[in-house]
Structures are given as structure tokens and as C-alpha cells.
C-alpha atoms as one frame of an Amber mdcrd trajectory, in Angstrom:
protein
  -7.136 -25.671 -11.629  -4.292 -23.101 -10.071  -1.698 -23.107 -13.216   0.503
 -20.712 -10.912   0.387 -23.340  -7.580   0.401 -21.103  -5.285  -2.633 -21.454
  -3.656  -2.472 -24.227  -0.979   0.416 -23.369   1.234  -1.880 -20.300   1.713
  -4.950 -21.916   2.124  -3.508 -23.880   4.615  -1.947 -21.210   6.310  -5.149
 -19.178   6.577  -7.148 -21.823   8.479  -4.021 -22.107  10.902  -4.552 -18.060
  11.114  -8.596 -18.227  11.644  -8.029 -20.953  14.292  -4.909 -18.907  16.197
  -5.063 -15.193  15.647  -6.646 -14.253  18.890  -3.769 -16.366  21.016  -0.582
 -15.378  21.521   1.475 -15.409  18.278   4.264 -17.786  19.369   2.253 -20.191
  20.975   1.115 -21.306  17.169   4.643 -19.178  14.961   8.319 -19.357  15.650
  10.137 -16.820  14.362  12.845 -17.701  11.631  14.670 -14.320  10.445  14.339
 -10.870   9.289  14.242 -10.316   6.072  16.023  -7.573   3.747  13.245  -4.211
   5.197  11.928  -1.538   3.461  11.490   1.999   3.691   9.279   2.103   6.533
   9.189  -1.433   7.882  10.941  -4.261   9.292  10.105  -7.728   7.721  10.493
 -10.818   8.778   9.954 -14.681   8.517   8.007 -17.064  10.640   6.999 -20.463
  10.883   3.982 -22.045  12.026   4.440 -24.668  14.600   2.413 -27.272  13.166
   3.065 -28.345   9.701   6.018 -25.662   9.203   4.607 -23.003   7.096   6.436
 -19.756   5.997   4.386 -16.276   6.332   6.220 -13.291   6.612   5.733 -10.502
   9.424   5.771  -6.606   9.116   5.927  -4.526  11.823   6.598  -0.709  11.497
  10.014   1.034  12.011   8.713   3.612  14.401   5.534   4.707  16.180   2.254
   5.327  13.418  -0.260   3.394  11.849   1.618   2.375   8.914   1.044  -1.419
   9.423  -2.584  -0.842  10.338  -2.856   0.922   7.083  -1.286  -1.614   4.873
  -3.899  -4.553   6.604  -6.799  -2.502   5.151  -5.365  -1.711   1.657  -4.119
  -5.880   1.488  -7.529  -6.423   2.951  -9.498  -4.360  -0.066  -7.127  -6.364
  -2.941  -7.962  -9.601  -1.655 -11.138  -9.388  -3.559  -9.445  -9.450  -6.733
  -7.694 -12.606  -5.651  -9.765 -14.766  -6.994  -8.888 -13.889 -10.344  -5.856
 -11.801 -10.295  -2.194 -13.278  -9.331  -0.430  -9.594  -9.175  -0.799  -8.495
  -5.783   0.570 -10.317  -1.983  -2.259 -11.055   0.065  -2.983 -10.847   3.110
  -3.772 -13.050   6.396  -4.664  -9.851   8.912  -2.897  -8.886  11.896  -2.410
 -10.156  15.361  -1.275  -8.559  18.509   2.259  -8.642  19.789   5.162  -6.737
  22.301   7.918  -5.653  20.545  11.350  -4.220  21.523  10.715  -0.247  21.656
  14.144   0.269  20.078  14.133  -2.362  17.508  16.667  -2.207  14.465  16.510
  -4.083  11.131  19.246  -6.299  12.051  17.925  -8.477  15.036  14.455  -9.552
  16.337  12.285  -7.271  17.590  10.196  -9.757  19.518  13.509 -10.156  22.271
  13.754  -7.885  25.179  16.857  -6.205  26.124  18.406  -5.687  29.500  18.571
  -1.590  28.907  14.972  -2.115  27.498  12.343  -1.419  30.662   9.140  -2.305
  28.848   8.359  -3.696  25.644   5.453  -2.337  23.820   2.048  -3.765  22.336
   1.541  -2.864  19.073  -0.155  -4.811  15.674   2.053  -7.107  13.445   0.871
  -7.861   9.768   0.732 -11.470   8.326   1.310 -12.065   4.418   1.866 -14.473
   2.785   5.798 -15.771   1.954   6.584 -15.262  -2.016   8.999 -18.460  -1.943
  11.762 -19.116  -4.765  10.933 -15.491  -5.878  13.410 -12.656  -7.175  13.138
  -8.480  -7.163  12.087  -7.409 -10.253  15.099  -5.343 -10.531  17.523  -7.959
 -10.094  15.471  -9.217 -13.159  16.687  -5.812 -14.860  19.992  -6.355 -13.828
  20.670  -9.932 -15.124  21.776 -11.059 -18.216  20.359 -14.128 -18.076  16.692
 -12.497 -18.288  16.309 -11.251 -21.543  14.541  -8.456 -22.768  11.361  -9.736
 -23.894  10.518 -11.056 -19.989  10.904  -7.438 -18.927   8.734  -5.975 -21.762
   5.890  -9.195 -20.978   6.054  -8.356 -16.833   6.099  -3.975 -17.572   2.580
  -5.508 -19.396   1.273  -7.168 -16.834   1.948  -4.808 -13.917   0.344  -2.507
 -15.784  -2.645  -4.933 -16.597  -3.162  -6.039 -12.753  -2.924  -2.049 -12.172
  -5.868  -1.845 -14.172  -8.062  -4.342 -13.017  -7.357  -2.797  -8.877  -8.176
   0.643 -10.786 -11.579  -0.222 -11.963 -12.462  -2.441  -9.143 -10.907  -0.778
  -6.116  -9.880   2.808  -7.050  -6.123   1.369  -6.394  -2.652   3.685  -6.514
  -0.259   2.206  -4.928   1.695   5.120  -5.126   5.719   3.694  -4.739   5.666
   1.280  -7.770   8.895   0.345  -8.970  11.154  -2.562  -9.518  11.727  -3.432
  -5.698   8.363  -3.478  -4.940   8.085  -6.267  -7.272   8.385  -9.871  -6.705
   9.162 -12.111  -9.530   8.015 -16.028 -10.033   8.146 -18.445 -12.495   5.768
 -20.200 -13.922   5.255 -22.118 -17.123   7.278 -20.635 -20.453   3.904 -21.224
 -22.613   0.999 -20.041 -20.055  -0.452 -17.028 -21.259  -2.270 -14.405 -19.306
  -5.712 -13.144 -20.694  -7.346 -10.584 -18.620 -10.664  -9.677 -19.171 -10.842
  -6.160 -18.039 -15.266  -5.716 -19.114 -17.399  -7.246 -21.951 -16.003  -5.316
 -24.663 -11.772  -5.155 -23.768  -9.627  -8.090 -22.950  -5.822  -8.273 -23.670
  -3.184 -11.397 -23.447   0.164 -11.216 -22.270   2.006 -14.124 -22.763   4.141
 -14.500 -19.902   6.886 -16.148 -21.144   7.650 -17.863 -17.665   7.373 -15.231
 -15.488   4.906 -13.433 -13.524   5.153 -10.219 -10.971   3.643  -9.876  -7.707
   3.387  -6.398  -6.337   3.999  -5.755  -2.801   4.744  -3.065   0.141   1.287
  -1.272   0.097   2.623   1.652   2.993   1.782   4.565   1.062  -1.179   2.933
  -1.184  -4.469   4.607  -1.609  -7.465   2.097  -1.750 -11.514   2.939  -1.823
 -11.869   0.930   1.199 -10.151   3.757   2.956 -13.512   5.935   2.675 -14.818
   6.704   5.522 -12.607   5.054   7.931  -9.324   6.765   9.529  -6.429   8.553
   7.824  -3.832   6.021   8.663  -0.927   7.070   6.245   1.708   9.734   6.241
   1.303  12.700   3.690   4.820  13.711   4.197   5.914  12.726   0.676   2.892
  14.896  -1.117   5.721  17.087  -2.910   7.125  14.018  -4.920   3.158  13.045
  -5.799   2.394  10.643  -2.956  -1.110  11.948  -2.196  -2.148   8.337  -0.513
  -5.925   9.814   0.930  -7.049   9.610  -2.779  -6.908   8.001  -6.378  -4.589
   8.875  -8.975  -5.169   7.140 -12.009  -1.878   8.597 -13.833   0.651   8.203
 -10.837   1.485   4.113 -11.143   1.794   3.730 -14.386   3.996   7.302 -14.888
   6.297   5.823 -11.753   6.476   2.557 -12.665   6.911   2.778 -16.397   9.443
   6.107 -15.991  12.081   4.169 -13.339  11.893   0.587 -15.127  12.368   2.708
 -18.408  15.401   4.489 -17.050  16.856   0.645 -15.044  16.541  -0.841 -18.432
  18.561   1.482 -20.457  20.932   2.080 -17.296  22.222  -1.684 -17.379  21.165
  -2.716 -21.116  21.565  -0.450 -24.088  19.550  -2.305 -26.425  17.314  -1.638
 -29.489  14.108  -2.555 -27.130  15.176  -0.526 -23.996  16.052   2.375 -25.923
  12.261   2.153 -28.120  10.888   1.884 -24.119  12.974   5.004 -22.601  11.546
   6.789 -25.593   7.753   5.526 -25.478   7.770   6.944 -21.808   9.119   9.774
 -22.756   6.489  10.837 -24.984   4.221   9.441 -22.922   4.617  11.620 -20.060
   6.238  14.484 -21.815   3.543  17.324 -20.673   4.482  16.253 -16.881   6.898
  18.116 -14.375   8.640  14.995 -13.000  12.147  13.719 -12.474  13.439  11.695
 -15.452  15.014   8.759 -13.304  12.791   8.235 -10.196   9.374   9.739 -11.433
   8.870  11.778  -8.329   6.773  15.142  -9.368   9.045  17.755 -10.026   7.844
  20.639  -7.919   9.475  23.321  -5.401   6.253  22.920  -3.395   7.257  21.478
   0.319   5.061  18.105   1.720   1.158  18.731   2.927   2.681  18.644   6.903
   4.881  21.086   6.302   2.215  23.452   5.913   0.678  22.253   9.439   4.196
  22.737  10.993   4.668  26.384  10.377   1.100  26.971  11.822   2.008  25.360
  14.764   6.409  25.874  15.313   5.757  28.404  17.727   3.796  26.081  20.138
   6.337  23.443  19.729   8.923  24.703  22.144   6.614  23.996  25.028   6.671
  20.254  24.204   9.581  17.853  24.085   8.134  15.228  21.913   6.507  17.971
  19.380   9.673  20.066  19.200  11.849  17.222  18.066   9.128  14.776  16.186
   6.506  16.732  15.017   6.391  15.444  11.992   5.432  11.700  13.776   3.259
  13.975  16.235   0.873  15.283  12.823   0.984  11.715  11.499  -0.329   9.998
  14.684  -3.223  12.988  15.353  -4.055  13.127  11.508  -5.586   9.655  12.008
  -8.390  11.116  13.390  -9.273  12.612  10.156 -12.189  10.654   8.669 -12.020
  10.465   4.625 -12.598  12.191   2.705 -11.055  15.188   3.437 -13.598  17.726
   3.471 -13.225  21.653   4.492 -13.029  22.606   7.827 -13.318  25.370   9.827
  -9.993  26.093  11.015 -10.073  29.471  13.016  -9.280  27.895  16.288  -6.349
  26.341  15.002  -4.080  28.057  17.399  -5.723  28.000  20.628  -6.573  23.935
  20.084  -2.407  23.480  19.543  -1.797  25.498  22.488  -4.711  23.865  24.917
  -3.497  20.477  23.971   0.364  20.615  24.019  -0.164  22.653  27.239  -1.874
  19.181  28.937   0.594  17.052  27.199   3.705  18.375  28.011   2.159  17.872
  32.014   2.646  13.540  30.767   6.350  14.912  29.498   6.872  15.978  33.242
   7.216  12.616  34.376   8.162  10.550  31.453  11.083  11.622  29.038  11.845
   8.562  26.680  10.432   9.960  22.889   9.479   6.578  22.065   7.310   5.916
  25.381   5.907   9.268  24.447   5.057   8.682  20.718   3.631   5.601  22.124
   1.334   7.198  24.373   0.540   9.801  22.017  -0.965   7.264  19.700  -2.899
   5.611  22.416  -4.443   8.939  23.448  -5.576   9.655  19.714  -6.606   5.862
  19.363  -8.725   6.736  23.012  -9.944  10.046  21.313 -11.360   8.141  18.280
 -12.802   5.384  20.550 -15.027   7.720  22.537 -15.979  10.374  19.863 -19.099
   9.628  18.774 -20.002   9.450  23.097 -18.279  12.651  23.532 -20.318  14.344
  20.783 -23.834  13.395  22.309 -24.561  15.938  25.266 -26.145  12.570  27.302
 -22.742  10.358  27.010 -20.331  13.505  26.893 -19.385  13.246  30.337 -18.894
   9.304  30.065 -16.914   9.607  27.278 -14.109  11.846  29.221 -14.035   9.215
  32.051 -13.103   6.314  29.082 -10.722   8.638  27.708  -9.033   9.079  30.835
  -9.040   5.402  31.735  -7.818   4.267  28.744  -5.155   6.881  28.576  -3.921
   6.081  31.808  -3.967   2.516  30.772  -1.638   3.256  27.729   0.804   4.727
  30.238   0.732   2.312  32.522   1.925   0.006  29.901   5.467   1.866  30.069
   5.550   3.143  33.342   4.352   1.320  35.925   2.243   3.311  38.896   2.641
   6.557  36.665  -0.165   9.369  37.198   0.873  12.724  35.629  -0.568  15.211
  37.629  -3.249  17.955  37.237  -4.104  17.434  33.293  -7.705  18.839  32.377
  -8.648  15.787  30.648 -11.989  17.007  28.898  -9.706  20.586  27.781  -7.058
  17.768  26.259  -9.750  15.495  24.561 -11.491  18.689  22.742  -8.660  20.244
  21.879  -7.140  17.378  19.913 -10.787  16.574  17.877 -10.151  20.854  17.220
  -6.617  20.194  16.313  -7.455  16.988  13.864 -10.097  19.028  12.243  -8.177
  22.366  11.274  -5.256  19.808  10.324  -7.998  17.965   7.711  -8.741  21.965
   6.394  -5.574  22.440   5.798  -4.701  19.523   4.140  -8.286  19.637   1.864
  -6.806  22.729   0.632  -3.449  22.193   0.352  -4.062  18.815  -1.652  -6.867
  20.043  -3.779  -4.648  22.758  -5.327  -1.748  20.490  -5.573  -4.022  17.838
  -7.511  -5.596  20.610  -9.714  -2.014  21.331 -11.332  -1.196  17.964 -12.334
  -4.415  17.232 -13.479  -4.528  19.994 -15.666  -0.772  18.412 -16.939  -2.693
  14.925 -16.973  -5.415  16.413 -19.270  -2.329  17.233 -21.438  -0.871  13.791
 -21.642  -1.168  12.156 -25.243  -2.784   8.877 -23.807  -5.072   9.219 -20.426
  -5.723   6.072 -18.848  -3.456   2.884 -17.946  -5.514   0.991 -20.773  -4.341
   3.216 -23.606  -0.512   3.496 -21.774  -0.469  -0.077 -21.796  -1.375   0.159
 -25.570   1.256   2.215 -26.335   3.767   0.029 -24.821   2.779  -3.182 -26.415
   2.396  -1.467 -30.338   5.928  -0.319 -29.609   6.694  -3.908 -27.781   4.635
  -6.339 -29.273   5.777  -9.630 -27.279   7.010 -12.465 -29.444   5.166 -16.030
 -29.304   4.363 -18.280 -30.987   0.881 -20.444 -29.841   1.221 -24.114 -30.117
  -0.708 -26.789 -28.272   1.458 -26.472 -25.311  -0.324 -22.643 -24.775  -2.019
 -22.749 -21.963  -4.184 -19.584 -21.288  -5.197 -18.537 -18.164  -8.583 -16.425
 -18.334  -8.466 -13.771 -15.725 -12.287 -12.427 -15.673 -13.085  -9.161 -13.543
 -16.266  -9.369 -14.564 -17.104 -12.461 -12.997 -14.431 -12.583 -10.251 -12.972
 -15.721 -11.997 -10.560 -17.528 -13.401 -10.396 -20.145 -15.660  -8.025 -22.339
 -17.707  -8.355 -23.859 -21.121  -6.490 -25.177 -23.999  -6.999 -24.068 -27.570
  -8.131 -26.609 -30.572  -5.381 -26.574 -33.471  -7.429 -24.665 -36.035  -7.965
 -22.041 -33.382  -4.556 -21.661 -32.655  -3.890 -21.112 -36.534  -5.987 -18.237
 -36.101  -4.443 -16.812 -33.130  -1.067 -16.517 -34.729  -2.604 -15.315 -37.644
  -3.714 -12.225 -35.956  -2.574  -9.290 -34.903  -1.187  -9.305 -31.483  -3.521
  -6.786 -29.944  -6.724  -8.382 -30.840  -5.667 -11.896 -30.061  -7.766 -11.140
 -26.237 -10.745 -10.580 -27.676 -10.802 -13.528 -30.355  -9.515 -16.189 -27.521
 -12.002 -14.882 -25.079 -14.903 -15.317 -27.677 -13.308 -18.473 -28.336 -13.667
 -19.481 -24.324 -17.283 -18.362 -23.972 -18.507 -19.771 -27.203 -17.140 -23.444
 -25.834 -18.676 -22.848 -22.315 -21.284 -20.348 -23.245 -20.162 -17.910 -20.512
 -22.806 -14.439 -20.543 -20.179 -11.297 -20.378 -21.222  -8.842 -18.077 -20.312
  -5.076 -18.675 -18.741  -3.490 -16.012 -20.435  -0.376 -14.699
């Protein structure tokens, strides 16, 4: 039994997907609308052909991996989806052209006469939160009272927990837009079960929160695969090749804190704004946004001022390097380990010198971020050939083929002239590799500040913050034998729902708020003599 009905539309949806996702996407979707974007992305809404279901789209605002990178961070939380309601899942990605130029107010999938080519490029499916609300319009309205916000700040932090311990999770930009609310029933109560020897209830009080917009998120299933995400917001504590246990809840708990008591002075927001503040008292941050307060510039910064002076010699680098560092950075395998990064200079200079031969003949930056990230996606294809003596020879013929396959897709019968292939491919694997040293070191000292700050903080982990906000916030409910409680077990990837008998509900409310968890939990495996696992 799914108390929260929300799982057929998307079962449904995902068989269409299974069946579909190598055609075309509009031979099976139409597309509806965009939707209100974010930061980084446009987002949109499409329809399935047969039987009319909603999913939404995301396709990057410019050229990177950002979209490639959310599909494997969706793609590592849909293991806790069996048990867990907090976060959007995923359906994968699928192929599509887009308009090179596109803009948040039409669709990208329509050429334009003043467009030559469109461009191939990944699209990500989710799934569509329908009948759903930001959780700061939540804040804002005075028909939500207090006690909803204080019940969802709970179980954010809660689902938080339960991606912590399972997947190493930060999600790294958690605040009240990145929040979808839904409603559900006023009397269904959320119990997770976080191991054998702590579970905690929240009682929902009608309302639950899904999380969403994973573009700078840090998951363990990032190990040993690319760097796909930007590092350009490392200054304001977005360090998304790694896990920070402290950075969600200090984010998310300073900016709904400050929201709160910005559009409702009350007794409860104020007791919030001042359990956050002592809270995170020992940290350097900004009071309103929770950004890390810090006069340190962002980890590419560092790899621009190594590299400015070869920069002039190259169009595209000279006036996007920042997208340049991004796209070549992917070929960074985590974790970032020490390099040796004596030939940084000579590797820029060897490389921009055979790319700016590809600027000769084709001017238009986006084209040219375009090919740029086919080259590096070329580069990582043929690496492990290029690095065995037998194959190395092979591997420059693929990289040249698919390179001039890249550009062929956006300009037709193009062949820049006299570029030393082989001197461009190992000059770019140099150029990734003194970027990762830099960045190892860079990093590293940045996280060995706040950590020492961290080991200052009164509570330590998102278990005893959470603690701290329900003793000061203890939600309000009474259990009656329209309580429904919805077990959601991490140790068993589970969930269950059961009822409580009236002499155990006597003893619920007789309790204190804190341990009612563990006593309904003992309550559910005693009646269904369910073994509790520790985690390890």
C-alpha cells in the first residue's frame, strides 16, 4: 500500500521509457511547455503520446555536463526510493537536437531560420510533481501555518539523513525552491527508521517535501567515474566532488530560518532563527543565504591565473574559460588525487596552439564549446587505447575521427587544417591532470578550515541537528485511530504501513515526543516479527 499515491503514473511512465528511450523522443512525447527554470537549466513539460502522461524535461542552459551529472546523482537516490518519498526520481536520459541559442522562454526543440544547425546533446527525464507548491511559497502563505513548516524543516532533514548514510549525499543548494511541496493525509505520520537502534516520527500534518534540482549535488556513485560538475562556486562551500556532512543541513536550516522570520515574526520562527544560530555559531557563513563566508576566490580561479597568459591565443578560451576548465575537468577521474603538475604550462600552450587552428575556420562560441566537449568526450573514449603502447596509435586515428565527426555536426564539409592530432590529444590528458593537482590542493586546504570550524560546532551530525530542532519544536499531535504511520525502513529498503491498536495509541501520546519512533517501531516488529538489522 502507497499512502502518498504517487507511484503509478510513474510506473507507468517508466515502462513507456524502457520500451521508447532509444527512438526518437517525439515519436513516443509531445512537448507541452517550459516550465519556470533554474539556475543552470531549462525545464520543461512533456506528454507521452499514448495514454497522456506528464514527465518533465531538463536540458542545460549552455554547453557542460550538467544534465549528464544530475542523471547519475538521480540515478544513485533511486535506491532509496523504495522507502523514502523525499527526493524526484528519475527515468534517465534520451538523445535529442536542440536549438544552439535556446532561451527560457520558448522551446528549444524548434529550429530557427538564423539557426544553421541544431545540436545533439542529452535531455533528462523526471518525473512531473503534479498539484505541488515551492516550499517557499509555503513560507510565504498565511494559510500554512507554522507547525507544517517546523514538521517539513524535520523531514528534509530526516530524508537528508537516510541519502547520508546510504549514499554519502550533499546536495549542496538546499533551500526552499529546491523544494516541492504535496499533500497528503493530515493524520499520516512519517517514521523513519534510520538503523536498529534510532528511529524518529514526524507527523506530517498533511504535507510532505520532495527535494529536487541535483546540478551541484555530490553523490558516492560519482567515485570513480568523470568529474561532471562545475567547481566554480567552491568559495560559497559548493565543493560537489565530495561529501559534506555539515553543508545541507547548515544551508537549508540557516535560509528557511531567516524566510521564516522575514515574512512571520512569530514565537516559533523566532525560537528557530535562534536554534540555528547557536547551532552554527562557530561557522564563517552569511547569516541569510548560508554561503561560507570567505575572501578565498572559486577552485577555477586558481587554474585561470596559471593559464591567462595562454588565453589570448584562443578565442573561445579568452572569452569562456571558465566553460573551457569545466568541459576539460571532466576528464578528471574521482577522486581527486595529487598530480604532478610541472608541465602545466607547456600542455596549455601545445593544446590551445592546435585548437585555435579549429577557431580558424569556425567562429560561433557555441559551435566551439560544442566541439570542445566532443573532443574531451573523444579524449576520454580512447584513453585507456592511447595509454597501451600496442593501441596508442589506434587510439589517435578514433580521436581524430570522432573529432571530425563532432564538427561535422555544425559545419558541414569542415576540415581545419594542419592540427597535430596526437600533440592535441596528449596535451589535453596533461592539461586535465595538472588541473585535478591543482584542484586536490586547493580543495583539501579549503575543506581542512571548515572542518576544523565543524569540529567546533555544538552538535556534529544531521541526527543530533535534527534533535535540536525538534526539542526546541516539538510538533503538536495528537494520535487517534485515524493515525496512520508510514514505516520508512533503511535497513531493509522498505516501507510499510500499519495502524495502531487503541491501548497502543494511549501509550504513544503518553510519551515523550522524541521516543515515540522507537516505541511504535517495536510496536510494528513485535506484530510482524520483523529482525532489525544494524546498519554498518
Amino acid at each position: 500500500m502507497n499512502p502518498l499515491g504517487e507511484l503509478y503514473n510513474y510506473s507507468k511512465f517508466m515502462v513507456l521509457f524502457e520500451s521508447n528511450k532509444d527512438k526518437p523522443w517525439d515519436s513516443w512525447l509531445d512537448f507541452v511547455k517550459l516550465l519556470v527554470p533554474g539556475k543552470q537549466g531549462v525545464v520543461g513539460l512533456l506528454k507521452t503520446k499514448e495514454g497522456g502522461i506528464y514527465c518533465v524535461f531538463k536540458l542545460s542552459q549552455y554547453i557542460n555536463n550538467l544534465i549528464i551529472h544530475e542523471s547519475v546523482v538521480m540515478d544513485g537516490l533511486s535506491s532509496l526510493s523504495s522507502y523514502c518519498p523525499h527526493f524526484c526520481k528519475s527515468f534517465g536520459l534520451v538523445d535529442c537536437y536542440r536549438n544552439p541559442e535556446t532561451v527560457k522562454k520558448e522551446s528549444p526543440f524548434v529550429q530557427k531560420s538564423n539557426i544553421p544547425y541544431m545540436i545533439s546533446d542529452k535531455m533528462l527525464l523526471q518525473e512531473y510533481i503534479d498539484k505541488s507548491n515551492k516550499f517557499y511559497n509555503y513560507i510565504k502563505s498565511a494559510k500554512i501555518n507554522d507547525d507544517v513548516l517546523f514538521s517539513t524543516i524535520k523531514q528534509v532533514l530526516l530524508g537528508t539523513c537516510m541519502a547520508q548514510r546510504r549514499k554519502q549525499f550533499t546536495h549542496y543548494d538546499l533551500h526552499s525552491l529546491n523544494i516541492m511541496m504535496k499533500k497528503c493525509n493530515k493524520d499520516l505520520v512519517f517514521l523513519y527508521v534510520l538503523d536498529s537502534e534510532n528511529q524518529l516520527c514526524v507527523p506530517t500534518l498533511g504535507h510532505y517535501p520532495i527535494i529536487i534540482d541535483y546540478g551541484f549535488s555530490y553523490i558516492n556513485d560519482m567515485q570513480d567515474g568523470p568529474l561532471w560538475p562545475t567547481l566554480e562556486h567552491t568559495s560559497s562551500g559548493f565543493v560537489s566532488d565530495r561529501f559534506d556532512p555539515i553543508t545541507d543541513p547548515k544551508l537549508f536550516l540557516v535560509t528557511v530560518s531567516y524566510e521564516i522570520k522575514q515574512h512571520r515574526d512569530s514565537a516559533g520562527s523566532r525560537i528557530l532563527r535562534k536554534t540555528v544560530r547557536n547551532l552554527f555559531k562557530p561557522l564563517s557563513i552569511e547569516w541569510d543565504c548560508g554561503w561560507d563566508e570567505t575572501e578565498q576566490h572559486d577552485a577555477p580561479y586558481e587554474i585561470l591565473k596559471i593559464i591567462k597568459k595562454y588565453c589570448n591565443n584562443s578565442v573561445l578560451f579568452n572569452n569562456h574559460p571558465g566553460d573551457c576548465i569545466d568541459l576539460i575537468h571532466s576528464l578528471i577521474i574521482l577522486p581527486c588525487d595529487q598530480q604532478d603538475s610541472s608541465s602545466f604550462d607547456i600542455s596549455v600552450k601545445t593544446f590551445i596552439k592546435e585548437w585555435s587552428k579549429i577557431e580558424q575556420v569556425i567562429t560561433d562560441s557555441f559551435y566551439l564549446l560544442y566541439i570542445l566537449r566532443g573532443l574531451v568526450d573523444a579524449a576520454r573514449y580512447v584513453r585507456s587505447m592511447y595509454m597501451d603502447s600496442e593501441t596508442s596509435a589506434s587510439a589517435v586515428k578514433t580521436f581524430t575521427d570522432k573529432l571530425h565527426e563532432c564538427i561535422n555536426k555544425v559545419a558541414k564539409f569542415c576540415n581545419p587544417k594542419n592540427i597535430k592530432y596526437e600533440s592535441m590529444l596528449c596535451s589535453i590528458y596533461v592539461f586535465s591532470s595538472c588541473i585535478e593537482d591543482v584542484y586536490q590542493k586547493f580543495i583539501s586546504d579549503r575543506m581542512t578550515t571548515k572542518e576544523k570550524e565543524y569540529n567546533d560546532m555544538p552538535m556534529k551530525t544531521i541526527e543530533h541537528i535534527y534533535a535540536a530542532v525538534d526539542s526546541n519544536l516539538p510538533t503538536e499531535y495528537i494520535y487517534s485511530d485515524k493515525t496512520t504511520i508510514c514505516i520508512m525502513d533503511s535497513v531493509n529498503d522498505k516501507s510499510f504501513v500499519f495502524k495502531l491498536e487503541p491501548d497502543e495509541i494511549k501509550k504513544i501520546n503518553s510519551i515523550h515526543s522524541f521516543c515515540r519512533g522507537t516505541i511504535m517501531y517495536d510496536i510494528y516488529k513485535d506484530k510482524h516479527m520483523i529482525t532489525s538489522q544494524k546498519t554498518i
